[in-house]
Tab-separated table of N, CA and C in Angstrom:
chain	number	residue	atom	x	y	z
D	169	UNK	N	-74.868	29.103	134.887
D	169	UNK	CA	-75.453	29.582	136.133
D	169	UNK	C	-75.561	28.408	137.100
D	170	UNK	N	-75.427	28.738	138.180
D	170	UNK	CA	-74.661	27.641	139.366
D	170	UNK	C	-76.546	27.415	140.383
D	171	UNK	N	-77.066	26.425	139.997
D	171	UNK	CA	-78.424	25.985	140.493
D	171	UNK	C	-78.574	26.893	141.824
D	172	UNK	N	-77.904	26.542	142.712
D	172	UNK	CA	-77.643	26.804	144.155
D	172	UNK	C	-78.050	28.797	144.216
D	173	UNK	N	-77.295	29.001	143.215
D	173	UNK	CA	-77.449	30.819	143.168
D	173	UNK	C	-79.089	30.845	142.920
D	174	UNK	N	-79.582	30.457	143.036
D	174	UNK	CA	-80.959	30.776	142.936
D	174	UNK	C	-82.347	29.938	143.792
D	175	UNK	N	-81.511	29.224	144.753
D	175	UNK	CA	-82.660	28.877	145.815
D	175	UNK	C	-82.683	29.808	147.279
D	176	UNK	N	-83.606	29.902	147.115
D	176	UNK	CA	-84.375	30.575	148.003
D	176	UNK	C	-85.362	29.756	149.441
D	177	UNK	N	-85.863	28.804	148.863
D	177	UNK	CA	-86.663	27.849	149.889
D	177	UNK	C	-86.116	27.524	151.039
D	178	UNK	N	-84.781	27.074	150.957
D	178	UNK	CA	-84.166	25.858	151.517
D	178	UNK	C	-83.941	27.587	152.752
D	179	UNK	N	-83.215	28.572	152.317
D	179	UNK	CA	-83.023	29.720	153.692
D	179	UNK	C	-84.429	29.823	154.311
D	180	UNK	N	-85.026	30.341	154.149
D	180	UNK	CA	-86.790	29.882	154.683
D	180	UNK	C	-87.134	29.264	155.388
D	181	UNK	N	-86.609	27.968	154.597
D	181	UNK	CA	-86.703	26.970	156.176
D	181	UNK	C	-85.976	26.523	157.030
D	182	UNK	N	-84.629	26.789	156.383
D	182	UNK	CA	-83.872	27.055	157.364
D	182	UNK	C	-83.870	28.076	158.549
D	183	UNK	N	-84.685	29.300	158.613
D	183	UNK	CA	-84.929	29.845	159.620
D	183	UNK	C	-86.384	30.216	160.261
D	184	UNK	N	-87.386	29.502	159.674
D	184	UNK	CA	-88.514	29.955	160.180
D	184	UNK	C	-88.675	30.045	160.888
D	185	UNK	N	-88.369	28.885	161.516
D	185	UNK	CA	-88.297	28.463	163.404
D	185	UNK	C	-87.743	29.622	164.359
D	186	UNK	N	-87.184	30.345	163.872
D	186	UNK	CA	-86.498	31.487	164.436
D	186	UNK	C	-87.265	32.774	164.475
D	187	UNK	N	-88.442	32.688	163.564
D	187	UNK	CA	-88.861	33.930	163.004
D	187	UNK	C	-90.409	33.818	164.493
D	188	UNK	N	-90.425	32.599	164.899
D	188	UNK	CA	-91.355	32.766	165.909
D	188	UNK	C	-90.923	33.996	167.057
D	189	UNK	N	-89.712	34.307	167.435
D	189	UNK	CA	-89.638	35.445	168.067
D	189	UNK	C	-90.244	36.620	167.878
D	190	UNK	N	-90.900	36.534	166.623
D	190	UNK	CA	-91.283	37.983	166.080
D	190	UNK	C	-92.268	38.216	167.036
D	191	UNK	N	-93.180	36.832	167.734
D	191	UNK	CA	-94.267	36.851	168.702
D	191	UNK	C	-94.190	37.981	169.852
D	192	UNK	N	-93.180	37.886	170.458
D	192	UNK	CA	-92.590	39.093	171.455
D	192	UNK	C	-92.597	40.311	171.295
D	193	UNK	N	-92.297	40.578	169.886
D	193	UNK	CA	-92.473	41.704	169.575
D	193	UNK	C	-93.506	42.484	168.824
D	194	UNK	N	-94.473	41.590	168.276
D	194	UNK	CA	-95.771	41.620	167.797
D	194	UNK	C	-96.708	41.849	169.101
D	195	UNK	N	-96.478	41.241	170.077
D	195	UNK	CA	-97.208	41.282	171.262
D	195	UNK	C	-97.056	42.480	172.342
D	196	UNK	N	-95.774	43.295	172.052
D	196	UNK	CA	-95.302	44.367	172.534
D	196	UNK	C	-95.432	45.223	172.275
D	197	UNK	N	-96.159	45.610	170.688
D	197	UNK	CA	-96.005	46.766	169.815
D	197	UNK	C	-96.792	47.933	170.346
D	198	UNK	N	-97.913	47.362	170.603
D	198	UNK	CA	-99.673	48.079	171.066
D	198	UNK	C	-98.646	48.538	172.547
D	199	UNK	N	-97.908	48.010	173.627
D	199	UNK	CA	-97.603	49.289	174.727
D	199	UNK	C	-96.073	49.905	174.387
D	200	UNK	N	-95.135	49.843	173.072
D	200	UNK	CA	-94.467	50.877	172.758
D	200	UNK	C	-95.032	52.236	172.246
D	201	UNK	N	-96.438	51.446	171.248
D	201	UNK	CA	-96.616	52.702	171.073
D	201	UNK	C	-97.441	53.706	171.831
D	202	UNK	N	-97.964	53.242	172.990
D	202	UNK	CA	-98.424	53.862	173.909
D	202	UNK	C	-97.413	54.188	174.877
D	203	UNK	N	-96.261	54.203	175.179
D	203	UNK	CA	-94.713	54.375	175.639
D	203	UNK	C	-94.362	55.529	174.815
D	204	UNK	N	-94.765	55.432	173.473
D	204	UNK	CA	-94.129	56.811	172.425
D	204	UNK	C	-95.146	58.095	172.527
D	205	UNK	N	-96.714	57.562	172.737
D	205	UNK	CA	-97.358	58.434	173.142
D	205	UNK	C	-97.222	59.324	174.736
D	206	UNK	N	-96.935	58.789	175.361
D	206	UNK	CA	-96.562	58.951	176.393
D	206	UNK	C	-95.822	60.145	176.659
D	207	UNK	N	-94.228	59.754	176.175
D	207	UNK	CA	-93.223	60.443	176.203
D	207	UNK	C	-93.210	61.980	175.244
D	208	UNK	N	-94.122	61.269	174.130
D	208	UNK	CA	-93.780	62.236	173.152
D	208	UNK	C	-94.779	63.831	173.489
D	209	UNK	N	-95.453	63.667	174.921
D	209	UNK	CA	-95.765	64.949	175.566
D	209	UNK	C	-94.839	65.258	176.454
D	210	UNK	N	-93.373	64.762	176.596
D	210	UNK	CA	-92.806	65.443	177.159
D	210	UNK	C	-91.645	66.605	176.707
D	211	UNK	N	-91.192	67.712	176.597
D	211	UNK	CA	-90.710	68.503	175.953
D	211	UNK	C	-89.716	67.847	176.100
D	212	UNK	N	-88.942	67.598	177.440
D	212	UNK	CA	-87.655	66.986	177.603
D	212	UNK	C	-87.224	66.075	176.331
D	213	UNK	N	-88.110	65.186	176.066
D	213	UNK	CA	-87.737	63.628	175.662
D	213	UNK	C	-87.904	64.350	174.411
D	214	UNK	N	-88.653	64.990	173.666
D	214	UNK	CA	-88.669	65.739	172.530
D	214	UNK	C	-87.333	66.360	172.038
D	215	UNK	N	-86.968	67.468	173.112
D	215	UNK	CA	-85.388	67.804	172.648
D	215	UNK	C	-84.269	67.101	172.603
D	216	UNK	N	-84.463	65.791	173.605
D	216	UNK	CA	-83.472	64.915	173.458
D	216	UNK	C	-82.919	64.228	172.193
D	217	UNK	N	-84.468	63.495	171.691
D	217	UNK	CA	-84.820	63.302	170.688
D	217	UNK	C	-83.836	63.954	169.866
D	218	UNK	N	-84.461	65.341	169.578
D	218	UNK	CA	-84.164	66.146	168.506
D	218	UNK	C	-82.395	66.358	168.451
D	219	UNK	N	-82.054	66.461	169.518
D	219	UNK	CA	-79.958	66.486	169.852
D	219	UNK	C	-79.420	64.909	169.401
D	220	UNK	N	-80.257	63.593	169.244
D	220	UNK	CA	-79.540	62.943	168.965
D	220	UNK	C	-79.735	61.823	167.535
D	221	UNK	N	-80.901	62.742	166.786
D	221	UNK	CA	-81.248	61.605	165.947
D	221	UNK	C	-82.469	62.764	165.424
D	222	UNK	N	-82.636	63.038	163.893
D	222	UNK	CA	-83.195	63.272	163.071
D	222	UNK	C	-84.333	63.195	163.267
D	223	UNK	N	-84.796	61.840	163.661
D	223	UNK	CA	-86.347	60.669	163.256
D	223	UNK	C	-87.138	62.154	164.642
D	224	UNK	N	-88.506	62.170	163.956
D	224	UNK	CA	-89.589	62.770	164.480
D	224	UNK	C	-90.242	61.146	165.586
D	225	UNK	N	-90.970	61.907	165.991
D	225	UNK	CA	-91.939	60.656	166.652
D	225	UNK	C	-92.491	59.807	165.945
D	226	UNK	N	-93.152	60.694	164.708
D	226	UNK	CA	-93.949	60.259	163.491
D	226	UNK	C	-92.801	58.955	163.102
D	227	UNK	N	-91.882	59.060	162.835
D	227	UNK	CA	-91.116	58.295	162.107
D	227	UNK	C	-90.419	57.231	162.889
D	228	UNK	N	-90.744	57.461	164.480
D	228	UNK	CA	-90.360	56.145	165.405
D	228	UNK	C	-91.273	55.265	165.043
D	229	UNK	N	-92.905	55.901	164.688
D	229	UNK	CA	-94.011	54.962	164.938
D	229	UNK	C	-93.989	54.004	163.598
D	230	UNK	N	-93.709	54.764	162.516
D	230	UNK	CA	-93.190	54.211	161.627
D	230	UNK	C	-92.259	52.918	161.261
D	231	UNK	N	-90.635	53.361	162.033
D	231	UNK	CA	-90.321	52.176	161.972
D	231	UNK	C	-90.450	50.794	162.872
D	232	UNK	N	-91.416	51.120	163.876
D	232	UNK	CA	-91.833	49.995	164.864
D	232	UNK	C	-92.690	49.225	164.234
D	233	UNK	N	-93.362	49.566	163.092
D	233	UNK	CA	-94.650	48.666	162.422
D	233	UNK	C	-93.454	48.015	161.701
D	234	UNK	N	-92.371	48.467	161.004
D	234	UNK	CA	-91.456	47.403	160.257
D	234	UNK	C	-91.721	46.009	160.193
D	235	UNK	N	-90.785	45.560	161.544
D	235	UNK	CA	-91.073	44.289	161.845
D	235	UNK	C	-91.948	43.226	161.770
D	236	UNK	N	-93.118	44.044	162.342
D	236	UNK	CA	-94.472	43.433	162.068
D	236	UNK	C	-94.884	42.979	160.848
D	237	UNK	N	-94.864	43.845	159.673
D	237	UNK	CA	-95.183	43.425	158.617
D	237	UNK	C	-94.057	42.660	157.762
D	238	UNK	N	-92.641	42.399	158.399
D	238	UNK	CA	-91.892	41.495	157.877
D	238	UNK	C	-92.371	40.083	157.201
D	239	UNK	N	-93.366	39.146	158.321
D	239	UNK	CA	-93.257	38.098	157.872
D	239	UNK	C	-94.569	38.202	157.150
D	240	UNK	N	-95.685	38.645	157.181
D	240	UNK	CA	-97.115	38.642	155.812
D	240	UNK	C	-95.635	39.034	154.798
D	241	UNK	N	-95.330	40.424	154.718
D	241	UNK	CA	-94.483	40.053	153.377
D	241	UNK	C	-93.325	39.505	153.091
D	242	UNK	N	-92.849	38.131	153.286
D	242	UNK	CA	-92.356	37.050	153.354
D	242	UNK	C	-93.131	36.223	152.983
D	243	UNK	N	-94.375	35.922	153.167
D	243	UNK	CA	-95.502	35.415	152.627
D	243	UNK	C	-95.640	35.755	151.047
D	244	UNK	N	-95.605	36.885	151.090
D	244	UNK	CA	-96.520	37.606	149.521
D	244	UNK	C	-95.280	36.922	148.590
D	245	UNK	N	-93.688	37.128	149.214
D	245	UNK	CA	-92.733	36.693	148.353
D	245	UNK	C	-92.550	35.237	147.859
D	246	UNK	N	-92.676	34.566	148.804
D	246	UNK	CA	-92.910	32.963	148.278
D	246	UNK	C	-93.828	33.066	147.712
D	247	UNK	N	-95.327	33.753	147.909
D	247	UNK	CA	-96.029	33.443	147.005
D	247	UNK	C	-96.093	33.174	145.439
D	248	UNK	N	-95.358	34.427	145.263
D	248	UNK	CA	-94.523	34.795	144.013
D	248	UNK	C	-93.873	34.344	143.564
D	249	UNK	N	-92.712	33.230	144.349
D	249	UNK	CA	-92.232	32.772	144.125
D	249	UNK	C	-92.468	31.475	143.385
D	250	UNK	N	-93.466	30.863	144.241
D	250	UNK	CA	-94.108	29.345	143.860
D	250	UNK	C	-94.662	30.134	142.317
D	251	UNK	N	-95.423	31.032	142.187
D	251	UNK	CA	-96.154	31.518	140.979
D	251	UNK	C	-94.882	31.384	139.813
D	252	UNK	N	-94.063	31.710	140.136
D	252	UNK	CA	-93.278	31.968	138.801
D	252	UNK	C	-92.291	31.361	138.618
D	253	UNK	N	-91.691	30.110	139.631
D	253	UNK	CA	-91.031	29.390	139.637
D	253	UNK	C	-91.367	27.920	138.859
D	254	UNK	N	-90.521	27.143	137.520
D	254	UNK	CA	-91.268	26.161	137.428
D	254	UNK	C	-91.253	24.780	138.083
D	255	UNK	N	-91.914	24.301	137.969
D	255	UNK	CA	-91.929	22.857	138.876
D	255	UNK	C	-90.665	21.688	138.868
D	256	UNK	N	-90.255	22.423	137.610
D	256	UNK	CA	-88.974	21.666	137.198
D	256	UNK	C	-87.327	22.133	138.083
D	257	UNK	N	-87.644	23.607	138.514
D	257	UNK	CA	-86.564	23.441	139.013
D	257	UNK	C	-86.013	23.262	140.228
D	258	UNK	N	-85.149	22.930	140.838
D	258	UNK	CA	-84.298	22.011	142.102
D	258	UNK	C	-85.626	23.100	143.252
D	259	UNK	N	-85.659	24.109	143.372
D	259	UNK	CA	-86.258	24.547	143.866
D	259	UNK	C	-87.541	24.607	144.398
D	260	UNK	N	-88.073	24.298	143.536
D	260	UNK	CA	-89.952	24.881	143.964
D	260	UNK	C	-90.110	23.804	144.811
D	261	UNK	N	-89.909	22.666	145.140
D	261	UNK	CA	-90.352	21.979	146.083
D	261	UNK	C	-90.155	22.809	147.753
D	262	UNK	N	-89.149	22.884	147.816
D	262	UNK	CA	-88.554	23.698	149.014
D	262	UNK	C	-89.178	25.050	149.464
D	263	UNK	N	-89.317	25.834	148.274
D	263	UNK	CA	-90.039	26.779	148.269
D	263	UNK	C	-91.793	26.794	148.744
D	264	UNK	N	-92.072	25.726	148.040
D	264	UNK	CA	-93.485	25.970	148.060
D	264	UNK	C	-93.732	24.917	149.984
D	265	UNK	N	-92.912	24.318	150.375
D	265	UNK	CA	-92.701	24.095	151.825
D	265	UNK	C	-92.542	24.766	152.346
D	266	UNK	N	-91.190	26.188	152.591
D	266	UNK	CA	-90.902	27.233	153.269
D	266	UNK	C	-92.540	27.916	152.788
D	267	UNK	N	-93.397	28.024	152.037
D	267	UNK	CA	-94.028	28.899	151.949
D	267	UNK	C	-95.659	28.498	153.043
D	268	UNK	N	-95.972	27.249	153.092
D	268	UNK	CA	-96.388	26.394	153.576
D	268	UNK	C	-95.994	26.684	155.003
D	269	UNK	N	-95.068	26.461	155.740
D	269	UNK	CA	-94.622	26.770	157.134
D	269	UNK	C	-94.315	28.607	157.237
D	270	UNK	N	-94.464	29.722	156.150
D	270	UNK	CA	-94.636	30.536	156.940
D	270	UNK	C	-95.670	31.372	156.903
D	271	UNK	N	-96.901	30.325	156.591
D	271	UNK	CA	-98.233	30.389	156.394
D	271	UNK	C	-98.561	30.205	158.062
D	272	UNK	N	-98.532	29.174	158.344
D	272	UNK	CA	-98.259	28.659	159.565
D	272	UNK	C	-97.789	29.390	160.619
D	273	UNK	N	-96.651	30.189	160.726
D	273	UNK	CA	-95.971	31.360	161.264
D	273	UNK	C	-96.613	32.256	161.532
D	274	UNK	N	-97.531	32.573	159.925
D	274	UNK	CA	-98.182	34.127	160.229
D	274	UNK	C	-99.586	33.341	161.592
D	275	UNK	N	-99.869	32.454	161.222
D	275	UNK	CA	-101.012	31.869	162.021
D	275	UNK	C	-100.820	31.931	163.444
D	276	UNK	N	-99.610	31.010	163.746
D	276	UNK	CA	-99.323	30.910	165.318
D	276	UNK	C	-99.201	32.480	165.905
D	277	UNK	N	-98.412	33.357	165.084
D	277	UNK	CA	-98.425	34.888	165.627
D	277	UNK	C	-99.479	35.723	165.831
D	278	UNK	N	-100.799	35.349	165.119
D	278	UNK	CA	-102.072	35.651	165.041
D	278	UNK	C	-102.702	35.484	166.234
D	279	UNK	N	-102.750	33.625	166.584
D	279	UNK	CA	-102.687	33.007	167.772
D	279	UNK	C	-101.952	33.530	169.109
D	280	UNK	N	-100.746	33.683	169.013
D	280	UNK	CA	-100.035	34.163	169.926
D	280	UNK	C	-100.597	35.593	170.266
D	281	UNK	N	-100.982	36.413	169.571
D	281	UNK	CA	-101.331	38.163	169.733
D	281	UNK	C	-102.963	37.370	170.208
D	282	UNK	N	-103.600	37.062	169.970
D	282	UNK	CA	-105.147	36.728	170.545
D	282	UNK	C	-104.712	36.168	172.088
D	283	UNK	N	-103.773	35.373	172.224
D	283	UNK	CA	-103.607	34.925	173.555
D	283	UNK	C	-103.570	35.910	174.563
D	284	UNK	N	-102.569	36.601	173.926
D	284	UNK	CA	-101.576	38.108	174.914
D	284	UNK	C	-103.073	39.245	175.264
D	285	UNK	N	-103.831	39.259	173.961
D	285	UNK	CA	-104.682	40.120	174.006
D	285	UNK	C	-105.791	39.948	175.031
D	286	UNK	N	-106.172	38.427	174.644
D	286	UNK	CA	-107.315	37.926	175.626
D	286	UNK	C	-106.774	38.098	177.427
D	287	UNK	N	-105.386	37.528	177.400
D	287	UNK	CA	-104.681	37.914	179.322
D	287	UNK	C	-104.870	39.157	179.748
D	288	UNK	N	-104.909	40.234	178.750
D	288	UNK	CA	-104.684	41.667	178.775
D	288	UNK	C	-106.120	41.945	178.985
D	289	UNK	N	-106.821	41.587	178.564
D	289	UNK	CA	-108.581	42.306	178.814
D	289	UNK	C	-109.014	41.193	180.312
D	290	UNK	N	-108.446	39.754	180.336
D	290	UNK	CA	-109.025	39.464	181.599
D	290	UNK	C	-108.236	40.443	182.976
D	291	UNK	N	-106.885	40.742	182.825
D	291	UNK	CA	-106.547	41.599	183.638
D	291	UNK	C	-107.191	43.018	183.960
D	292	UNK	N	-107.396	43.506	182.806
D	292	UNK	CA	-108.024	45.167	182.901
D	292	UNK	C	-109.303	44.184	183.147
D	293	UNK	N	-110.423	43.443	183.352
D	293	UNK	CA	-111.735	43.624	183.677
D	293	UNK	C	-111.244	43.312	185.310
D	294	UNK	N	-110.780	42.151	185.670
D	294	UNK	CA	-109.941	42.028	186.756
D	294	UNK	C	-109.597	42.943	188.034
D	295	UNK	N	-109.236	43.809	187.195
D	295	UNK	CA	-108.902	45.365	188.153
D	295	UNK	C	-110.251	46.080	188.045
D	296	UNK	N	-111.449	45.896	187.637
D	296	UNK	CA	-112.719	46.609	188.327
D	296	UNK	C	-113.565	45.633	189.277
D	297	UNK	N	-113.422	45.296	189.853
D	297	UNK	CA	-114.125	43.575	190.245
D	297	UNK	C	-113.212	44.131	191.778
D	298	UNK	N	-113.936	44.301	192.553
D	298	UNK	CA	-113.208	44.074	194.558
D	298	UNK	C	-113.197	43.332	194.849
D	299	UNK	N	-112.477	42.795	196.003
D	299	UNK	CA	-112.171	41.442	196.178
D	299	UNK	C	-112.742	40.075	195.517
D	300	UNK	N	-111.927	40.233	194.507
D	300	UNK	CA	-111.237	38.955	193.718
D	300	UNK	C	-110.712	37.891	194.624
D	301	UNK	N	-110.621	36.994	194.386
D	301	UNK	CA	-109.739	35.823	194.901
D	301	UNK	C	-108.166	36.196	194.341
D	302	UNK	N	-107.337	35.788	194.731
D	302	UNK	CA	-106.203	35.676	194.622
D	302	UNK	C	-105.930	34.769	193.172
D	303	UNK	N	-106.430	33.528	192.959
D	303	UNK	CA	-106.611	32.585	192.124
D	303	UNK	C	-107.361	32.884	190.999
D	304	UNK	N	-108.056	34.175	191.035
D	304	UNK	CA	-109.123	34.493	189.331
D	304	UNK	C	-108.060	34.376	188.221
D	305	UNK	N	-107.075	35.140	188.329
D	305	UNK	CA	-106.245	34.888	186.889
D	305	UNK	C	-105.069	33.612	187.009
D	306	UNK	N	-106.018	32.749	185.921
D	306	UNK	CA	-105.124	31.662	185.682
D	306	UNK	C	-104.955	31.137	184.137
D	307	UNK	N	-103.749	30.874	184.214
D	307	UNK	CA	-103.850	30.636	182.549
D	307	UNK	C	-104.998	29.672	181.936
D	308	UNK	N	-105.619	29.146	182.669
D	308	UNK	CA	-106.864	28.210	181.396
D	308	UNK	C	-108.116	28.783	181.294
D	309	UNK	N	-107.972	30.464	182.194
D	309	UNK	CA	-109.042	30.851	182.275
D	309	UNK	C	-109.121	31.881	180.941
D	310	UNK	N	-110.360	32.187	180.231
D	310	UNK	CA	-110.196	32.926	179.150
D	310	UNK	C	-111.312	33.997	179.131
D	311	UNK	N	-111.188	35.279	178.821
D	311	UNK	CA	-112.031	36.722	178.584
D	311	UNK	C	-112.970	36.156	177.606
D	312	UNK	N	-113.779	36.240	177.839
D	312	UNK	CA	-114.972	36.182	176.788
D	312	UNK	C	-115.771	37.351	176.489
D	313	UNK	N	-116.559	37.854	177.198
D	313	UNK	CA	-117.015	39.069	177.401
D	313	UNK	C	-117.136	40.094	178.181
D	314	UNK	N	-117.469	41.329	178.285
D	314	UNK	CA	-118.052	42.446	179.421
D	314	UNK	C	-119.326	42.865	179.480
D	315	UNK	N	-120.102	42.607	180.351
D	315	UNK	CA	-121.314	43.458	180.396
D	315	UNK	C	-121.621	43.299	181.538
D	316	UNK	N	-123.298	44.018	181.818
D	316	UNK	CA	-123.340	44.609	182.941
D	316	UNK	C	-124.305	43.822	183.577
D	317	UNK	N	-124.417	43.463	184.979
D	317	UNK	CA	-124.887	42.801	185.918
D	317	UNK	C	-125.763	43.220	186.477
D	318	UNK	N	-127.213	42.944	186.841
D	318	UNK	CA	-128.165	43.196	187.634
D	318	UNK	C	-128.221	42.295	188.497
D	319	UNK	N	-128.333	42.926	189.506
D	319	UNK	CA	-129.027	41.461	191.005
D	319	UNK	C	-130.311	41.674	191.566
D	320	UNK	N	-131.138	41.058	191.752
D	320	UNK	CA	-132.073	41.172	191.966
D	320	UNK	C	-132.138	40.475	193.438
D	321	UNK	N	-132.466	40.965	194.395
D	321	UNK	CA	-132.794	40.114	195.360
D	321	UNK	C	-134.190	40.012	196.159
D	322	UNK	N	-134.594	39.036	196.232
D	322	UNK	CA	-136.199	38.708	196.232
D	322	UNK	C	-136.463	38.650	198.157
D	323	UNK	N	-136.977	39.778	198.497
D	323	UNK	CA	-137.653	39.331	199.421
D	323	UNK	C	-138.868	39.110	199.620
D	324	UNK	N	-139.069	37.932	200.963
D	324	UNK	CA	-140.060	37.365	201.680
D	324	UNK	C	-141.378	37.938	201.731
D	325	UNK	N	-142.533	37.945	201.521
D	325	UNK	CA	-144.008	38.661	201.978
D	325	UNK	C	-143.697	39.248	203.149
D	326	UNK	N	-143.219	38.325	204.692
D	326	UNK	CA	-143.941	38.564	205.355
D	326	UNK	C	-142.236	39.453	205.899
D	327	UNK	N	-141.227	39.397	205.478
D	327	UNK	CA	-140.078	40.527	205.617
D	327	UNK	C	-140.601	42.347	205.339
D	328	UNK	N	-141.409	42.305	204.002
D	328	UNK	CA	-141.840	43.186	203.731
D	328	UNK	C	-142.748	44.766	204.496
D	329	UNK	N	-142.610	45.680	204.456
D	329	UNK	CA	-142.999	46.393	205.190
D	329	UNK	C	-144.415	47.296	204.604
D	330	UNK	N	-145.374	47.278	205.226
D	330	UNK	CA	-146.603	47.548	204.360
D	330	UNK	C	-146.860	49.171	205.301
């Protein structure tokens, strides 16, 4: 048996770096599927649907989570891998690195979806707020919370009307 037929690590890391795109589409998922909700009240897009492809709606929504859960299980597999691989062979070093950087991966995408998410709620609070400045949304600015505002404004004794 030819060593090489059985590493796995070294492809891993050879493409992790690549697998950061998944960000785009992790970050996109939440308005396709509000795009599928959408459409999928329209009869039109329903029969279309139905004349050119089998898949129900149910089963679009389905395969759009695919992706997403690609790289956690890519994770679970190295895990497994390092577990049952022994230390001795050409491999596990590589492996247990690729597994290491797409630990890392799942993290930055985590990161990346909190970023997208946090722009997305300062925009929607953004749009209830009247004249805004032009300048409120800026990238170093960050959503923290929503709640509700009282003003109180204090007048004078002698403003007062008795």
């Amino acid at each position: 048996e030819n060593e090489n037929d059985t590493k796995f690590g070294c492809v891993f890391l050879k493409y992790c770096l690549f697998l950061k795109i998944y960000s785009e589409y992790c970050n996109n998922y939440d308005n396709a599927i509000e795009v599928i909700k959408f459409i999928s009240q329209s009869t039109e897009v329903i029969n279309y649907l139905n004349e050119i492809t089998a898949a129900t709606i149910a089963e679009l929504k389905n395969l759009l989570i695919v992706p997403i859960q690609r790289v956690p299980r890519y994770v679970l597999l190295l895990q497994e891998l390092v577990k049952h691989t022994p230390e001795s062979h050409p491999d596990f070093e590589d492996t247990k690195i690729a597994l290491s950087k797409m630990l890392e991966l799942v993290n930055f995408l985590n990161d990346q979806k909190k970023v997208v998410e946090n722009s997305r709620q300062l925009v929607k609070f953004s749009q209830k707020i009247q004249n805004l400045p032009n300048d409120f949304i800026l990238p170093t600015r960050h959503y923290i919370r929503e709640g509700s505002v009282n003003f109180i404004r204090l007048v004078k004794q002698s403003e007062q009307k008795i």
